[in-house]
Amino acid sequence: KDYKINIVDTPGHADFGSEVERVLKMVDGVLLLVDAQEGPMPQTKFVLSKSLKLGLRPIVIINKIDKKGQRAHKVIDQVFDLFVKLDATDEQLDFPIVYTISREGLAKYEMEDKGKDLGPLFDTILKHVAPYPDKSSEPLQMQVTNLAYNDYVGRIAIGRVGSGRLLKNSGIVLCKRDGSIGPAKITKLSIFEGLKEVEVDEAQCGDLVAVAGIPEITIGETISSAQDPKPLPLLKIDEPTLTMEFIVNDSPFAGREGKYVTSRHLKERLERELQTDVGLKLEPMGNNIEGFKVSGRGELHLSILLEKMRRQGYEVQVSQPKVIFKTINHEKMEPIEQAVIAVPDEFAGTVIEMMGRRRGEMLDMMSKNGVTNLVFNVPTRGLLGFRAEFIMNTKGEGILNHAFHKYERYKGDIEKRKNGVLISMVTGKSASYGLNSLQERARLFIGPGVAVYEGMIVGENSRTSDMVVNPCKEKKQTNIRASGADEAIRLTPPIIFSLEQALEFIDNDELVEITPKSIRLRKKFLTENERSRAQKNN
């Protein structure tokens, strides 16, 4: 059979909340993919809640039914309970179920069926998803729900032709966010077929299209006919909740690994990102600092941008993420996230204590099969730097997921990172002898033979204060003692931070140096004299 179905993937995290809503407004139905072993995840709940509010009827797909630990029937009960919790209608509760083994390309109506291909899945889509109504005779309306960018044609608007027909080089107008209406012209028109874009001269009602030629177009604006312009209701764009400083890399190792290192490169890259990411905000730092304040919707949003930049050859330094507060009705408000935690029973008390120190409010607690599931509402501030401590205190056995919930009244001061850090006093290559003397009183972030510079952070101190150390110290040789004659040196494997972990770890006076090959932690002021002077001024 020739199935003509456009399938669009949605981001599953609340840092991309408005993008999820915009994607869902382009589609006629939702496929809810659930693991037969794990059951519904926090991101499943997030996307499902948005789908149900828009009146969509999800089709539930239970995947990985070939695994030994699969518990498909229990997972279906969990999905049903989740629908009930999210106030699904009776029609939405009567959801169709398809069992799949995606790796083998098999879909079944029942677990006992043999299965040949994905036909049952496509048949279910065609049966349960109503086709888009034909509004070809009505005036043209197409709302922009997403943006892309191309160096040759500029900004590209993506959306669905809600009514009428869209013609290339025809007379159209753009209904802007400020209420004004102005003439526009389409230079390139494409529709989506599978994973490809196909250039066409005309798009029909219901088609997903990509439009180029309107440089200032943005999310929520409506392309309409010039004869009868009718703007659609504007789409909501989520405000940023976190801000970070993106600074030109000025460390002693600047320019060694990256291709783009200057302030001009950084400015051009961030401005290009603004072309497609309307949730991002950018402003110069001032005070003769070469850098920008970049605001986004959560740590994940900004860390994805940084990861893309480092893979493209950029070097940059970033500061600790800071929460954006709001004043509503003369009250200070802050972003609150919902954290879903699963830990072995023995660590449940530890996690509750940790969340209590971070102003977390427990909403739910359930223990089963030796695993305790906890749900908290906790300030975004409280989750900055939490993951590293969480992993250490649960010995790597805990699972943590969190998503933006809403703004609430300011919860008060939160305890910051307790431990100080080890700061290198020299520039050179780390040596086993020097590291061996440090590991007894600290957790190391580097191994032997690693290039370090003065002011670089090489470990976490066991005490609350920072300590200046020499990781490059080598054993002195004499006429009667060789360099390796005494005890054999056994170093504990160092802690290697991912980008997100590094952002969570650093304090106010520290930076993360990000290059295509390395992630280094450092102090803002590299020498001890500069740090002392800055501390006195504060």
Coordinates of C-alpha atoms in Angstrom, one line a residue:
K1 CA 0.0 0.0 0.0
D2 CA 1.1 3.6 -0.6
Y3 CA 0.8 5.2 2.8
K4 CA 1.1 9.0 2.5
I5 CA 1.6 10.0 6.1
N6 CA 3.9 12.8 7.4
I7 CA 5.4 11.9 10.8
V8 CA 7.0 14.7 12.8
D9 CA 9.1 14.1 15.9
T10 CA 8.6 16.3 18.9
P11 CA 11.2 17.4 21.5
G12 CA 10.3 15.7 24.8
H13 CA 11.6 18.2 27.4
A14 CA 10.0 21.2 29.0
D15 CA 12.9 23.5 28.0
F16 CA 11.3 23.2 24.6
G17 CA 7.7 23.7 25.8
S18 CA 6.5 26.2 23.2
E19 CA 8.1 24.1 20.4
V20 CA 6.2 21.1 21.5
E21 CA 2.9 23.0 21.3
R22 CA 3.7 24.4 17.9
V23 CA 4.5 21.0 16.5
L24 CA 1.3 19.5 17.9
K25 CA -0.7 22.3 16.3
M26 CA 0.6 21.2 12.9
V27 CA -0.5 17.5 13.2
D28 CA -3.8 15.6 13.1
G29 CA -2.8 12.8 15.6
V30 CA -0.2 11.7 18.1
L31 CA 1.8 8.5 18.4
L32 CA 2.7 7.9 22.0
L33 CA 5.8 5.6 22.1
V34 CA 6.2 3.8 25.4
D35 CA 9.0 1.3 26.3
A36 CA 7.6 -2.1 27.4
Q37 CA 10.2 -2.3 30.1
E38 CA 10.5 1.2 31.5
G39 CA 6.9 2.4 31.1
P40 CA 6.0 6.2 30.7
M41 CA 8.9 8.6 31.2
P42 CA 8.6 12.2 32.5
Q43 CA 8.9 13.5 29.0
T44 CA 6.0 11.2 28.0
K45 CA 3.8 12.9 30.5
F46 CA 4.9 16.3 29.3
V47 CA 4.1 15.8 25.6
L48 CA 0.9 13.8 26.4
S49 CA -0.5 16.6 28.6
K50 CA 0.0 19.1 25.7
S51 CA -1.6 16.7 23.3
L52 CA -4.7 16.1 25.5
K53 CA -5.2 19.8 26.0
L54 CA -5.3 20.3 22.3
G55 CA -8.0 17.6 21.9
L56 CA -5.8 15.1 20.1
R57 CA -6.5 11.3 20.4
P58 CA -3.1 9.6 21.0
I59 CA -2.4 6.1 19.6
V60 CA -0.3 4.2 22.2
I61 CA 2.6 2.2 20.8
I62 CA 4.2 -0.4 23.2
N63 CA 7.7 -0.9 21.9
K64 CA 10.4 -3.5 22.7
I65 CA 8.0 -6.3 23.4
D66 CA 10.7 -8.9 22.5
K67 CA 12.8 -8.0 25.6
K68 CA 13.0 -10.5 28.4
G69 CA 12.0 -7.9 31.0
Q70 CA 9.0 -6.6 29.1
R71 CA 5.8 -6.0 31.1
A72 CA 3.6 -4.7 28.4
H73 CA 0.3 -5.3 30.2
K74 CA 1.4 -3.5 33.3
V75 CA 2.8 -0.6 31.2
I76 CA -0.6 -0.3 29.5
D77 CA -2.2 0.1 33.0
Q78 CA 0.4 2.8 33.8
V79 CA -0.4 4.6 30.6
F80 CA -4.2 4.5 31.4
D81 CA -3.6 5.8 34.9
L82 CA -1.5 8.6 33.4
F83 CA -4.3 9.5 31.0
V84 CA -6.7 9.7 33.9
K85 CA -4.4 11.9 36.0
L86 CA -4.1 14.3 33.0
D87 CA -7.9 14.7 32.8
A88 CA -8.4 12.8 29.5
T89 CA -11.9 12.7 28.0
D90 CA -13.8 9.4 27.7
E91 CA -13.0 9.4 24.0
Q92 CA -9.2 9.9 24.6
L93 CA -9.2 7.2 27.3
D94 CA -10.4 4.7 24.6
F95 CA -7.0 4.8 23.0
P96 CA -5.9 2.2 20.4
I97 CA -2.9 0.1 21.2
V98 CA -0.2 -1.3 18.8
Y99 CA 2.6 -3.6 19.9
T100 CA 5.9 -3.1 18.0
I101 CA 9.5 -4.3 17.7
S102 CA 11.0 -1.3 16.0
R103 CA 14.4 -2.8 15.5
E104 CA 12.8 -5.5 13.3
G105 CA 10.2 -3.3 11.7
L106 CA 7.3 -5.3 13.1
A107 CA 3.9 -4.1 14.4
K108 CA 1.0 -6.2 15.8
Y109 CA -2.5 -5.7 17.1
E110 CA -2.1 -8.3 19.8
M111 CA 1.0 -9.7 21.5
E112 CA 0.3 -13.2 20.2
D113 CA 0.2 -12.1 16.5
K114 CA 3.2 -13.1 14.4
G115 CA 3.6 -9.7 12.6
K116 CA 5.1 -9.2 9.2
D117 CA 5.7 -5.5 8.8
L118 CA 4.6 -2.1 10.1
G119 CA 1.2 -2.3 8.2
P120 CA -0.9 -2.6 11.4
L121 CA 0.6 0.7 12.7
F122 CA -0.2 2.6 9.5
D123 CA -3.7 1.0 9.2
T124 CA -4.3 2.2 12.8
I125 CA -3.2 5.7 11.9
L126 CA -5.5 5.8 8.9
K127 CA -8.4 4.4 10.9
H128 CA -8.2 6.6 14.0
V129 CA -6.7 9.9 12.8
A130 CA -9.3 12.1 11.0
P131 CA -8.0 13.6 7.8
Y132 CA -7.5 17.4 7.7
P133 CA -10.8 19.1 6.6
D134 CA -10.8 20.5 3.0
K135 CA -10.8 24.3 3.1
S136 CA -9.4 24.9 -0.3
S137 CA -12.2 27.3 -1.3
E138 CA -11.6 29.6 1.7
P139 CA -9.1 32.5 1.7
L140 CA -5.4 31.6 2.3
Q141 CA -4.2 31.2 5.9
M142 CA -0.9 29.7 6.9
Q143 CA 0.6 30.2 10.4
V144 CA 4.3 29.9 11.0
T145 CA 5.0 27.3 13.7
N146 CA 8.8 26.8 13.2
L147 CA 11.8 28.4 11.6
A148 CA 14.9 27.3 9.7
Y149 CA 17.8 29.1 8.2
N150 CA 19.8 28.7 5.0
D151 CA 22.8 30.8 3.9
Y152 CA 21.5 31.0 0.4
V153 CA 17.8 31.8 0.9
G154 CA 17.8 33.2 4.4
R155 CA 15.1 32.6 7.0
I156 CA 12.7 29.8 6.2
A157 CA 9.2 29.7 7.7
I158 CA 7.6 26.3 8.3
G159 CA 3.9 25.7 8.9
R160 CA 0.7 24.2 7.6
V161 CA -1.6 25.6 5.0
G162 CA -4.7 25.9 7.1
S163 CA -7.0 27.1 4.3
G164 CA -6.8 28.0 0.7
R165 CA -3.9 27.3 -1.6
L166 CA -0.4 28.8 -1.4
L167 CA 1.2 29.7 -4.7
K168 CA 4.8 30.7 -5.4
N169 CA 5.3 34.3 -6.6
S170 CA 1.6 35.1 -5.9
G171 CA 0.2 38.2 -4.1
I172 CA 0.2 37.5 -0.4
V173 CA 0.5 39.6 2.8
L174 CA 2.1 38.9 6.2
C175 CA 0.1 39.5 9.3
K176 CA 2.7 40.4 11.9
R177 CA 2.9 39.9 15.7
D178 CA 2.5 43.7 16.3
G179 CA -0.9 43.7 14.4
S180 CA 0.4 45.3 11.2
I181 CA -0.1 43.8 7.7
G182 CA 2.4 44.2 4.9
P183 CA 3.0 42.8 1.4
A184 CA 5.3 39.7 1.0
K185 CA 6.6 37.5 -1.7
I186 CA 7.6 33.8 -1.7
T187 CA 10.8 33.0 -3.6
K188 CA 10.9 29.3 -2.8
L189 CA 8.1 26.9 -1.8
S190 CA 8.7 23.3 -0.6
I191 CA 6.5 20.6 0.8
F192 CA 7.6 17.6 2.9
E193 CA 7.6 14.1 1.5
G194 CA 8.9 11.6 4.1
L195 CA 12.3 13.0 5.2
K196 CA 12.8 15.1 2.1
E197 CA 11.8 18.6 1.0
V198 CA 10.4 18.8 -2.5
E199 CA 10.2 22.2 -4.2
V200 CA 6.8 23.0 -5.8
D201 CA 5.0 25.9 -7.3
E202 CA 1.7 25.3 -5.4
A203 CA 0.8 23.8 -2.0
Q204 CA -2.7 22.5 -1.2
C205 CA -4.8 22.9 2.0
G206 CA -3.4 20.7 4.8
D207 CA 0.2 20.5 3.4
L208 CA 3.2 21.1 5.6
V209 CA 5.3 23.7 3.8
A210 CA 8.6 25.5 4.0
V211 CA 8.5 29.1 2.7
A212 CA 11.5 31.3 1.9
G213 CA 11.7 35.0 0.8
I214 CA 10.3 36.8 3.8
P215 CA 13.3 37.8 5.8
E216 CA 11.6 39.2 9.0
I217 CA 9.0 36.5 9.4
T218 CA 8.7 34.9 12.8
I219 CA 6.8 32.4 14.9
G220 CA 3.1 32.8 15.1
E221 CA 2.7 35.2 12.2
T222 CA 0.2 34.4 9.4
I223 CA 0.7 34.4 5.7
S224 CA -2.7 35.3 4.1
S225 CA -4.2 36.4 0.8
A226 CA -4.0 40.0 -0.1
Q227 CA -7.7 40.2 -1.0
D228 CA -9.0 39.0 2.4
P229 CA -6.2 39.0 5.0
K230 CA -7.3 37.2 8.2
P231 CA -4.6 36.7 10.9
L232 CA -4.8 33.6 13.1
P233 CA -4.5 33.9 16.9
L234 CA -0.8 34.4 17.9
L235 CA 1.1 31.4 19.3
K236 CA 2.6 31.7 22.7
I237 CA 6.4 31.9 22.9
D238 CA 7.8 30.8 26.3
E239 CA 10.0 33.4 28.1
P240 CA 13.6 32.4 29.1
T241 CA 14.1 31.1 32.7
L242 CA 18.0 31.0 32.8
T243 CA 20.8 33.3 31.7
M244 CA 24.5 32.6 31.1
E245 CA 27.5 34.7 30.1
F246 CA 29.2 33.6 26.8
I247 CA 32.7 35.1 26.9
V248 CA 35.5 35.0 24.4
N249 CA 38.1 32.4 25.4
D250 CA 41.1 34.2 27.0
S251 CA 42.7 31.3 28.7
P252 CA 46.4 30.5 28.1
F253 CA 45.3 27.6 25.8
A254 CA 43.0 29.8 23.7
G255 CA 43.1 29.1 20.0
R256 CA 44.9 25.7 20.3
E257 CA 41.9 23.5 19.5
G258 CA 39.2 25.8 18.0
K259 CA 38.7 27.4 14.6
Y260 CA 36.5 30.3 15.6
V261 CA 37.8 32.2 18.7
T262 CA 37.2 35.9 18.3
S263 CA 34.3 38.1 19.5
R264 CA 33.3 38.6 15.9
H265 CA 32.9 34.9 15.4
L266 CA 31.0 34.5 18.6
K267 CA 28.6 37.4 17.7
E268 CA 27.9 36.1 14.2
R269 CA 27.2 32.6 15.5
L270 CA 24.8 33.7 18.2
E271 CA 23.0 36.1 15.9
R272 CA 22.6 33.2 13.4
E273 CA 21.1 31.1 16.1
L274 CA 18.5 33.9 16.8
Q275 CA 17.3 33.4 13.2
T276 CA 15.7 30.1 14.2
D277 CA 15.5 30.1 18.0
V278 CA 12.9 32.6 19.1
G279 CA 13.2 31.4 22.7
L280 CA 16.8 32.7 22.9
K281 CA 17.7 36.3 23.9
L282 CA 21.0 38.0 23.4
E283 CA 22.5 41.2 24.9
P284 CA 26.1 42.5 25.1
M285 CA 27.8 42.3 28.5
G286 CA 29.4 45.7 28.5
N287 CA 32.2 46.8 31.0
N288 CA 34.8 46.1 28.3
I289 CA 34.1 42.4 28.5
E290 CA 34.1 40.6 25.2
G291 CA 31.0 38.5 25.5
F292 CA 27.2 38.3 25.6
K293 CA 24.4 37.5 28.1
V294 CA 22.5 34.6 26.6
S295 CA 19.1 33.8 28.0
G296 CA 17.1 30.6 27.3
R297 CA 14.5 28.2 28.6
G298 CA 16.5 26.1 31.0
E299 CA 20.0 24.5 31.2
L300 CA 19.3 21.9 28.5
H301 CA 18.3 24.6 26.0
L302 CA 21.6 26.5 26.5
S303 CA 23.8 23.4 26.8
I304 CA 22.5 22.1 23.4
L305 CA 23.5 25.4 21.8
L306 CA 27.0 25.1 23.4
E307 CA 27.4 21.5 22.2
K308 CA 26.5 22.5 18.7
M309 CA 28.9 25.4 18.8
R310 CA 31.9 23.3 20.0
R311 CA 31.2 20.6 17.3
Q312 CA 31.3 23.4 14.7
G313 CA 34.8 24.5 15.9
Y314 CA 34.0 27.3 18.3
E315 CA 35.8 28.1 21.5
V316 CA 33.9 29.9 24.3
Q317 CA 33.9 30.4 28.0
V318 CA 30.6 30.3 30.0
S319 CA 29.6 31.3 33.5
Q320 CA 27.4 29.6 36.0
P321 CA 23.8 29.6 34.9
K322 CA 21.6 32.1 36.8
V323 CA 17.8 32.0 37.2
I324 CA 15.7 34.8 35.8
F325 CA 13.4 36.1 38.5
K326 CA 10.1 37.9 37.8
T327 CA 8.0 40.4 39.8
I328 CA 4.3 39.6 39.7
N329 CA 1.9 41.6 41.8
H330 CA 4.8 43.2 43.7
E331 CA 6.1 39.7 44.6
K332 CA 9.4 38.1 43.7
M333 CA 8.7 34.9 41.6
E334 CA 11.1 32.2 40.5
P335 CA 10.8 29.2 38.1
I336 CA 9.9 25.9 39.7
E337 CA 10.6 22.5 38.1
Q338 CA 9.0 19.1 38.7
A339 CA 11.7 16.5 39.4
V340 CA 10.9 12.8 39.1
I341 CA 13.5 10.6 40.9
A342 CA 13.9 6.8 41.0
V343 CA 16.4 5.4 43.5
P344 CA 17.0 2.1 45.4
D345 CA 15.1 2.2 48.7
E346 CA 18.3 2.6 50.8
F347 CA 19.0 6.0 49.2
A348 CA 15.4 7.4 49.5
G349 CA 16.1 9.1 52.8
T350 CA 19.3 10.7 51.5
V351 CA 17.5 12.1 48.4
I352 CA 14.7 13.5 50.5
E353 CA 17.2 15.2 52.8
M354 CA 19.1 16.6 49.7
M355 CA 15.9 18.0 48.2
G356 CA 14.8 19.5 51.5
R357 CA 18.0 21.5 51.6
R358 CA 17.2 22.8 48.2
R359 CA 13.7 23.9 49.0
G360 CA 12.1 20.9 47.3
E361 CA 8.4 20.0 48.1
M362 CA 7.6 16.3 47.9
L363 CA 4.4 15.6 46.0
D364 CA 4.4 11.8 45.8
M365 CA 6.4 8.8 47.1
M366 CA 5.9 5.2 46.1
S367 CA 8.1 2.1 46.8
K368 CA 8.0 -1.1 44.8
N369 CA 10.4 -3.9 44.1
G370 CA 13.2 -2.3 46.0
V371 CA 12.9 1.0 44.1
T372 CA 11.5 4.2 45.5
N373 CA 9.9 6.7 43.1
L374 CA 9.8 10.3 44.3
V375 CA 8.2 13.5 42.8
F376 CA 9.2 16.9 43.9
N377 CA 8.5 20.5 43.0
V378 CA 11.8 22.3 43.4
P379 CA 13.2 25.7 42.4
T380 CA 15.3 25.7 39.3
R381 CA 18.1 27.3 41.5
G382 CA 18.0 24.1 43.6
L383 CA 18.7 21.9 40.7
L384 CA 21.8 23.8 39.6
G385 CA 24.7 21.6 40.7
F386 CA 22.4 19.0 42.0
R387 CA 23.0 16.2 39.5
A388 CA 26.7 15.7 40.4
E389 CA 25.9 15.4 44.2
F390 CA 22.9 13.2 43.4
I391 CA 25.0 10.7 41.4
M392 CA 27.7 10.6 44.1
N393 CA 25.2 10.1 47.0
T394 CA 23.2 7.4 45.2
K395 CA 26.4 5.7 43.9
G396 CA 25.3 6.1 40.3
E397 CA 22.1 4.1 40.8
G398 CA 19.6 7.0 40.9
I399 CA 17.7 8.3 37.9
L400 CA 16.7 12.0 37.8
N401 CA 14.4 13.7 35.3
H402 CA 13.1 17.3 35.6
A403 CA 11.0 19.7 33.6
F404 CA 9.8 23.3 34.0
H405 CA 6.5 23.5 35.9
K406 CA 5.6 27.2 36.6
Y407 CA 6.6 30.4 38.3
E408 CA 6.0 30.5 42.0
R409 CA 6.8 32.8 45.0
Y410 CA 10.5 33.0 45.9
K411 CA 11.4 30.1 48.2
G412 CA 14.3 31.7 50.1
D413 CA 18.0 31.2 50.2
I414 CA 19.4 27.8 49.0
E415 CA 22.6 26.2 50.2
K416 CA 25.4 26.5 47.6
R417 CA 28.2 24.0 46.8
K418 CA 29.9 23.0 50.0
N419 CA 33.3 21.9 48.8
G420 CA 36.1 24.1 47.5
V421 CA 38.3 23.2 44.5
L422 CA 42.0 22.5 43.8
I423 CA 43.5 25.3 41.7
S424 CA 46.7 24.8 39.7
M425 CA 49.5 27.2 40.6
V426 CA 51.6 26.3 37.5
T427 CA 51.4 25.8 33.8
G428 CA 52.7 22.5 32.4
K429 CA 51.8 18.8 32.3
S430 CA 50.3 17.0 35.2
A431 CA 52.5 14.3 36.8
S432 CA 51.5 11.1 38.6
Y433 CA 53.7 12.0 41.6
G434 CA 52.0 15.4 42.1
L435 CA 48.5 13.9 41.6
N436 CA 49.2 11.1 44.0
S437 CA 49.8 13.5 46.9
L438 CA 46.6 15.3 46.1
Q439 CA 44.1 12.4 45.7
E440 CA 44.2 11.6 49.4
R441 CA 42.4 14.9 50.2
A442 CA 40.5 15.6 47.0
R443 CA 38.6 14.1 44.0
L444 CA 40.7 14.7 40.9
F445 CA 39.3 15.9 37.5
I446 CA 42.5 15.2 35.5
G447 CA 44.9 12.3 35.1
P448 CA 48.7 12.3 34.4
G449 CA 50.1 13.9 31.3
V450 CA 47.3 16.5 30.9
A451 CA 48.2 20.0 30.0
V452 CA 47.1 22.5 32.7
Y453 CA 47.6 26.2 33.3
E454 CA 47.7 28.5 36.3
G455 CA 44.1 29.1 37.6
M456 CA 42.7 25.9 36.1
I457 CA 40.6 23.7 38.4
V458 CA 42.0 20.2 38.7
G459 CA 39.9 18.7 41.4
E460 CA 37.4 19.1 44.2
N461 CA 38.7 19.7 47.7
S462 CA 37.4 17.6 50.6
R463 CA 37.1 20.8 52.6
T464 CA 35.0 24.0 52.1
S465 CA 37.9 26.2 51.1
D466 CA 39.8 26.4 47.8
M467 CA 43.4 25.1 47.7
V468 CA 46.2 26.2 45.4
V469 CA 48.2 23.1 44.4
N470 CA 51.0 21.9 42.0
P471 CA 49.7 19.0 39.9
C472 CA 52.9 19.0 37.8
K473 CA 55.2 18.2 40.7
E474 CA 57.7 15.4 39.9
K475 CA 59.8 13.3 42.2
K476 CA 63.3 14.6 42.7
Q477 CA 66.1 12.3 41.6
T478 CA 69.4 11.9 43.5
N479 CA 72.5 9.8 43.0
I480 CA 71.2 7.2 45.4
R481 CA 67.5 7.3 44.7
A482 CA 65.8 6.8 41.3
S483 CA 62.5 8.6 40.4
G484 CA 60.5 5.4 40.6
A485 CA 62.3 3.4 43.3
D486 CA 59.8 3.8 46.1
E487 CA 56.2 2.7 46.3
A488 CA 54.2 2.2 43.1
I489 CA 51.8 5.0 42.4
R490 CA 48.1 4.0 41.9
L491 CA 45.9 6.9 40.9
T492 CA 42.1 6.8 41.3
P493 CA 40.4 7.3 37.9
P494 CA 39.6 11.0 37.5
I495 CA 36.1 12.4 37.3
I496 CA 35.4 13.5 33.7
F497 CA 32.7 16.0 33.4
S498 CA 30.2 16.2 30.6
L499 CA 29.2 19.7 29.4
E500 CA 26.0 19.7 31.5
Q501 CA 27.8 18.4 34.6
A502 CA 30.5 21.1 34.3
L503 CA 27.8 23.8 34.1
E504 CA 26.1 22.4 37.2
F505 CA 29.4 22.2 39.1
I506 CA 30.9 25.6 38.8
D507 CA 30.4 28.5 41.3
N508 CA 30.0 32.2 40.8
D509 CA 33.7 32.9 40.5
E510 CA 34.4 30.1 38.0
L511 CA 34.0 29.4 34.3
V512 CA 33.8 26.5 31.9
E513 CA 36.2 26.6 29.0
I514 CA 34.6 24.8 26.0
T515 CA 36.6 23.9 22.9
P516 CA 36.0 21.3 20.2
K517 CA 38.2 18.8 22.0
S518 CA 38.2 19.8 25.7
I519 CA 36.0 20.9 28.6
R520 CA 38.0 22.6 31.3
L521 CA 37.0 24.3 34.5
R522 CA 38.9 27.4 35.6
K523 CA 38.7 30.4 37.9
K524 CA 37.6 33.8 36.4
F525 CA 40.8 35.3 37.7
L526 CA 43.7 33.0 37.0
T527 CA 46.4 34.3 39.4
E528 CA 46.2 34.2 43.2
N529 CA 46.9 38.0 43.4
E530 CA 44.0 38.7 41.0
R531 CA 41.6 36.5 43.0
S532 CA 42.6 38.2 46.3
R533 CA 42.2 41.7 44.8
A534 CA 38.7 40.7 43.4
Q535 CA 37.7 39.3 46.8
K536 CA 38.7 42.5 48.6
N537 CA 36.8 44.7 46.1
N538 CA 33.6 42.6 46.7

